[in-house]
Amino acid sequence: MKKFKKLIWAALAIEIIVLIVIIVNSDVDNMTLSKGRIDNFNTGWTITREDCSSSKIKSLPYSDKSKAGEKIVLSNTIPKKYSGMTMSFLSADKQIRVTIDGKLVYEFGMNDSRPFGKTPGSVTNFIDIPEHLSEGKIEIEMVSPYDNYASNITGITISKRDTSILNLLKSNLGNFAMCIIILACGITLFMLAFIQAFSRQTKDGISYLGFMCIFGTIYFSIETKSLSVFYGNQTLYSNLVFLVLMLWPVFMQMYYINNLEEKYQKIFYVLFFLTLTNVACQITLQILGIFDFMNMAFISHILIFMSGMAILFSLICTVRKSKDKLLIIEFLGMLFFIGGSATDLIRTYTIHIGDFGKFSRFGMTVFSLLMVFVHILKVIRGYSASIAENARHMEMEVQMIEEKNQELMIANEEAEKAKADAIAAANAKSVFLANMSHEIRTPINAILGMDTMILRECNDNEILEYAGNIQSASQTLLSLINDILDFSKIETGKLELVAGDYALSSLINDVYHMLISKAKEKGLALNVESDKNLPAKLYGDEVRIRQIIVNILNNAIKYTQKGSVTLTVEMSDMKLSDMPDHSNDSKSENITDKNTIITFRIADTGIGIKKENISHLFDSFSRFDEEKNKYIEGTGLGLAITKQLVDLMNGEIVVTSEYGKGSVFTVSIPQKIVSDLKIGDISEKYNEPSNKKKKKSTFTAPDANVLVVDDVKMNINVFKALLKRTEINVDSAMSGLEALDMIKEKKYDIIFLDHMMPDMDGIETYQNMKMLEDNPNKDTTVVMLTANAIMGAKEEYLGIGFSDYLSKPVQAPKLEAMILKYLPEELVQRTTNN
Ligand code: ADP
C-alpha cells in the first residue's frame, strides 16, 4: 500500500513539471478572451449645474455635493478613434441620459414604470459610441432623487463592447467566488441541520445560519452591479437589496435565541421585535409613497449593527465563562461579519458610489466558512454523542431484556412446577375418585342386595314402599358415582376408548332391558325400531356407545310424563376420513375395510327444551326448567359426558326440540363393519307386552349346589340372601386359591366367579380350574360376575370359556333366571307364585 502511495506522488510531481514547461513555452495572452485595450476616459470633462455654473474637472472620479432632483451635466469631446466602441461607468441611484453630437444614445432610470418607490438603483452603464462621429460632443445628464448622488462620478473607460463586458465580469471574479462560497456554506448548513434532525440531536437553529447565507448570497451578488450582464431588471435588484437587508437580522437573532443563555435571549427578543416592526413599517411607507426604501435603509443598517454588537457582547460573556473553543471561533466569525459590514456602511454614507459590499462580502465569507467549520464539528460531536447514547440505550435495553428473560424463566419454572402440581393434583383426584367410587360401590351393592331381600320377603306394604325407595335411591347413587368418575376421567384426558368387536343386537337388547322397567313404571311405551340391513357385528367401544344411548334414553324417560320414547337405529354411508383413529387398539382379525355411520335417534313426547337452552345443553352441570323438574333427579353431567364421548368417537350429536311437545336427540357414530352378516328384523321382540311381576322366587332347588367366589364378604352375603328362598346350597370362597381347593373336593352345579380379585382374578382362577387334574367340576357351568363392564365384555368372557356373565350389583330376577337357565331340570321344583 505504501508503495502505491509513493507512485501516486511521483506521478503528480511529473504532471506538475510538464504543466510548468507547457505554460512557460506558450503565448498566454493569445488565450485570453478579454484581451484588447481598455482606455481610461477621465480627463477633459466639464461639469455644468442647474444654476448654469460650470467648471472643469481635473480628472475622474469626481465627488461633490448636489441636491435631490438637481440636474448635473457632464460634457466632453470623444476622440474619433473611439467611434464604434463602448464607454462604461458605474452609477448609483441616479437617472442618466447620454447624448452624442446632440443625439440621444443612452438612457437609464428615466421613464421606468414602477408600482411604487423611486430608487433607480446602482448599475454599470454601457454606452455605445456611434460609428460616425461628427464633433464627438458628449453630454451626460444625471439626476438623483437623493442628495449628493448626482454629483458623484466614478472613472469612465472606453473599449470594445465585449472587452468591457468581460472586463466587468473579470473584475468581479473574486466577488462571484465569494458569493458562491457563501451559497455553498448556506447549503452545507441546511444539510447539517437536516443531519442534526435526522440523528435526533438537539437542534441549535443551524438552518437560521443557512438562511443568513442565502440572503447574503443574494445581497452580495446584486452588489457586484454586474448581474445586468445576465438579467437586466434593475428595479428588481434595487428593491431586493433593501428587502434582504430588512429581514437579514431576524436570522441572526433567531440563531442566537436558540444558542445563548436565557438572560441574553431577552436582548434578541427585543431586537427581533424591532426588526419585524421595521420590515412592516418600511414596506408600508414605501407602498404609500411616504418614504423610499433608500431613505429608510439606514434603519436596517442600524438593526444589523445592533444585532451584531449584541451577539458579540453575549459571546464575549459566554466565552469568558465557558472557554468553549468553538464559541471563540463563532465570535471571530461574527467579528469579521460585523467589522466588514460596519466598514462598508461608513463607506456608503461617505463616498456614495462604488462597491459598497467589498468588506462586508469578505467578512460574510469568513463568517460563513467559520460557522460551517464550527457546525460540522458540533454535528459530528452530537452524532457521536447520539451514537454513544444509542449504544447506552441499547445496552440498557439488552439488560432489561435479560432481566425480563430471567423473570420469564423464573415464571416459566414456576408455571412448570404449578403445571406439574396441577397434573399431580388431577391425578390424585382421579385416583381418589376411582378408589372412592369403588369403595362406595361395594356398600351400595350390599344395600341393594339387602333391600332386594326385604322386597322379596316382606309382606308389609309400607315397608315394601320404603324398600322400593331405598332401591331407587341406591340406583341413582350408583349412576351418579359412575357419572362423576367418567367426568373426572374426561377432564384429565384419561378417558380412552377401548374398541373391540360387538354385536349390535346385543347392544340394543342391553339398552332396552336396562330401561324398559323404568319406562313401564312411568307408564311410557319404549319402542325400538331398527333397520334390518344393519350390520350384525361392528368394531368400536360398545361400553361407551351403550353409555351414550342409555344416558339419552334415560333422560327421555325422565323428562317425559306421558306418551312414548322411541329408539330408532339406522345406518348411512360415510367417508373414510371420518373414521375414528383406533390405531392403538387391538384390532379384530375379521375386520373388513367397510365403514358406516350408525345413527341412534331417541325421540320422546316429553316436556321439550326451550330454544335458548339448546346451545347450553352440553355444558357441565347445566339443568333447565329447575322449578318444573324439581323432583327429577340429576346432576347436569349426563349430557356433558355424552357429548365428550361422541366427540371422542368422531361422532356428532344433534338436538331438535319443541318446548312442551318433545325432543329428538340424534347421535351419529362412525363404526367399522366386522362381518357382512345383517342384524335382521329384531324390532318385534321389543314390542311384546311384558308382565310386571312381583319380585318373588318362582322355584326351589334344595338339591342344587352352587359355589360363589368373591373377595368381598358382603357380596357373598347378598348373593346367599338372594338365593335363600330357592333353598339352593350356596358354598362360598373368598379367593381364587380357596375356590380351587373347594372345587377339588365337591361337584357343583353352577360356579359364580367374581372377575376382579386380588392375587388370582376370576379369569386366572377359571383357567387354573380347567387345568386341575382330578377335578369333578371340569364341565361345570361357570358364570362370571363383573362390576366393571356392566354387560359389555360378554363376547370376551364367552370366548375364554365362561358359560355366561352376570353384572354387579347382582339383581335377584337376573340371578334366578341365570340359575334356571343352567340348572339341570331334575333339580328344579317350580312353585306357582304371582
Ligand atoms: P341431568 O342429570 O340433569 O338429567 P343432563 O346433562 O343429562 O343432566 O341433562 C341436562 C338438562 O337437559 C336436564 O337437566 C334437562 O333440563 C335437559 N334435558 C335433557 N334431556 C332432556 C329431554 N329428553 N327432554 C327435556 N329436557 C331434557
mmCIF file of C-alpha atoms and ligand atoms in Angstrom, residues 552 555-556 558-559 604 607-609 617 622-625 629 633-640 663 665, ligand 1:
data_model
loop_
_atom_site.group_PDB
_atom_site.id
_atom_site.type_symbol
_atom_site.label_atom_id
_atom_site.label_comp_id
_atom_site.label_asym_id
_atom_site.label_seq_id
_atom_site.Cartn_x
_atom_site.Cartn_y
_atom_site.Cartn_z
ATOM 1 C CA ILE A 552 -80.118 -40.094 26.354
ATOM 2 C CA ASN A 555 -83.246 -38.503 30.071
ATOM 3 C CA ALA A 556 -86.045 -39.087 27.562
ATOM 4 C CA LYS A 558 -87.037 -38.857 32.987
ATOM 5 C CA TYR A 559 -88.386 -35.810 31.180
ATOM 6 C CA ASP A 604 -89.693 -38.535 23.215
ATOM 7 C CA ILE A 607 -91.504 -31.596 28.196
ATOM 8 C CA GLY A 608 -89.149 -30.445 25.434
ATOM 9 C CA ILE A 609 -86.352 -27.899 25.676
ATOM 10 C CA LEU A 617 -77.435 -28.426 26.766
ATOM 11 C CA SER A 622 -76.460 -27.285 33.351
ATOM 12 C CA ARG A 623 -80.040 -28.131 34.191
ATOM 13 C CA PHE A 624 -83.079 -26.305 32.818
ATOM 14 C CA ASP A 625 -86.600 -25.696 33.991
ATOM 15 C CA ASN A 629 -88.009 -30.623 37.189
ATOM 16 C CA GLU A 633 -83.021 -36.413 39.974
ATOM 17 C CA GLY A 634 -79.961 -35.353 38.044
ATOM 18 C CA THR A 635 -76.642 -33.576 38.184
ATOM 19 C CA GLY A 636 -76.453 -31.924 34.786
ATOM 20 C CA LEU A 637 -73.417 -34.071 33.954
ATOM 21 C CA GLY A 638 -75.052 -36.743 31.797
ATOM 22 C CA LEU A 639 -75.204 -34.824 28.510
ATOM 23 C CA ALA A 640 -71.796 -33.221 29.041
ATOM 24 C CA SER A 663 -87.310 -33.727 21.854
ATOM 25 C CA PHE A 665 -81.613 -36.498 20.091
HETATM 26 P P1 ADP B 1 -79.500 -34.331 34.304
HETATM 27 O O1 ADP B 1 -78.717 -35.219 35.199
HETATM 28 O O2 ADP B 1 -79.997 -33.100 34.955
HETATM 29 O O3 ADP B 1 -80.550 -35.052 33.547
HETATM 30 P P2 ADP B 1 -78.209 -33.995 31.748
HETATM 31 O O4 ADP B 1 -76.882 -33.458 31.420
HETATM 32 O O5 ADP B 1 -78.495 -35.376 31.331
HETATM 33 O O6 ADP B 1 -78.396 -33.785 33.290
HETATM 34 O O7 ADP B 1 -79.272 -33.034 31.120
HETATM 35 C C1 ADP B 1 -79.175 -31.665 31.292
HETATM 36 C C2 ADP B 1 -80.510 -30.977 31.252
HETATM 37 O O8 ADP B 1 -81.049 -31.061 29.925
HETATM 38 C C3 ADP B 1 -81.544 -31.626 32.110
HETATM 39 O O9 ADP B 1 -81.482 -31.129 33.418
HETATM 40 C C4 ADP B 1 -82.850 -31.239 31.425
HETATM 41 O O10 ADP B 1 -83.267 -29.963 31.858
HETATM 42 C C5 ADP B 1 -82.459 -31.153 29.960
HETATM 43 N N1 ADP B 1 -82.845 -32.370 29.205
HETATM 44 C C6 ADP B 1 -82.040 -33.401 28.859
HETATM 45 N N2 ADP B 1 -82.722 -34.325 28.120
HETATM 46 C C7 ADP B 1 -83.986 -33.849 28.005
HETATM 47 C C8 ADP B 1 -85.168 -34.344 27.346
HETATM 48 N N3 ADP B 1 -85.197 -35.503 26.679
HETATM 49 N N4 ADP B 1 -86.287 -33.585 27.432
HETATM 50 C C9 ADP B 1 -86.281 -32.409 28.095
HETATM 51 N N5 ADP B 1 -85.199 -31.892 28.732
HETATM 52 C C10 ADP B 1 -84.063 -32.611 28.685
#
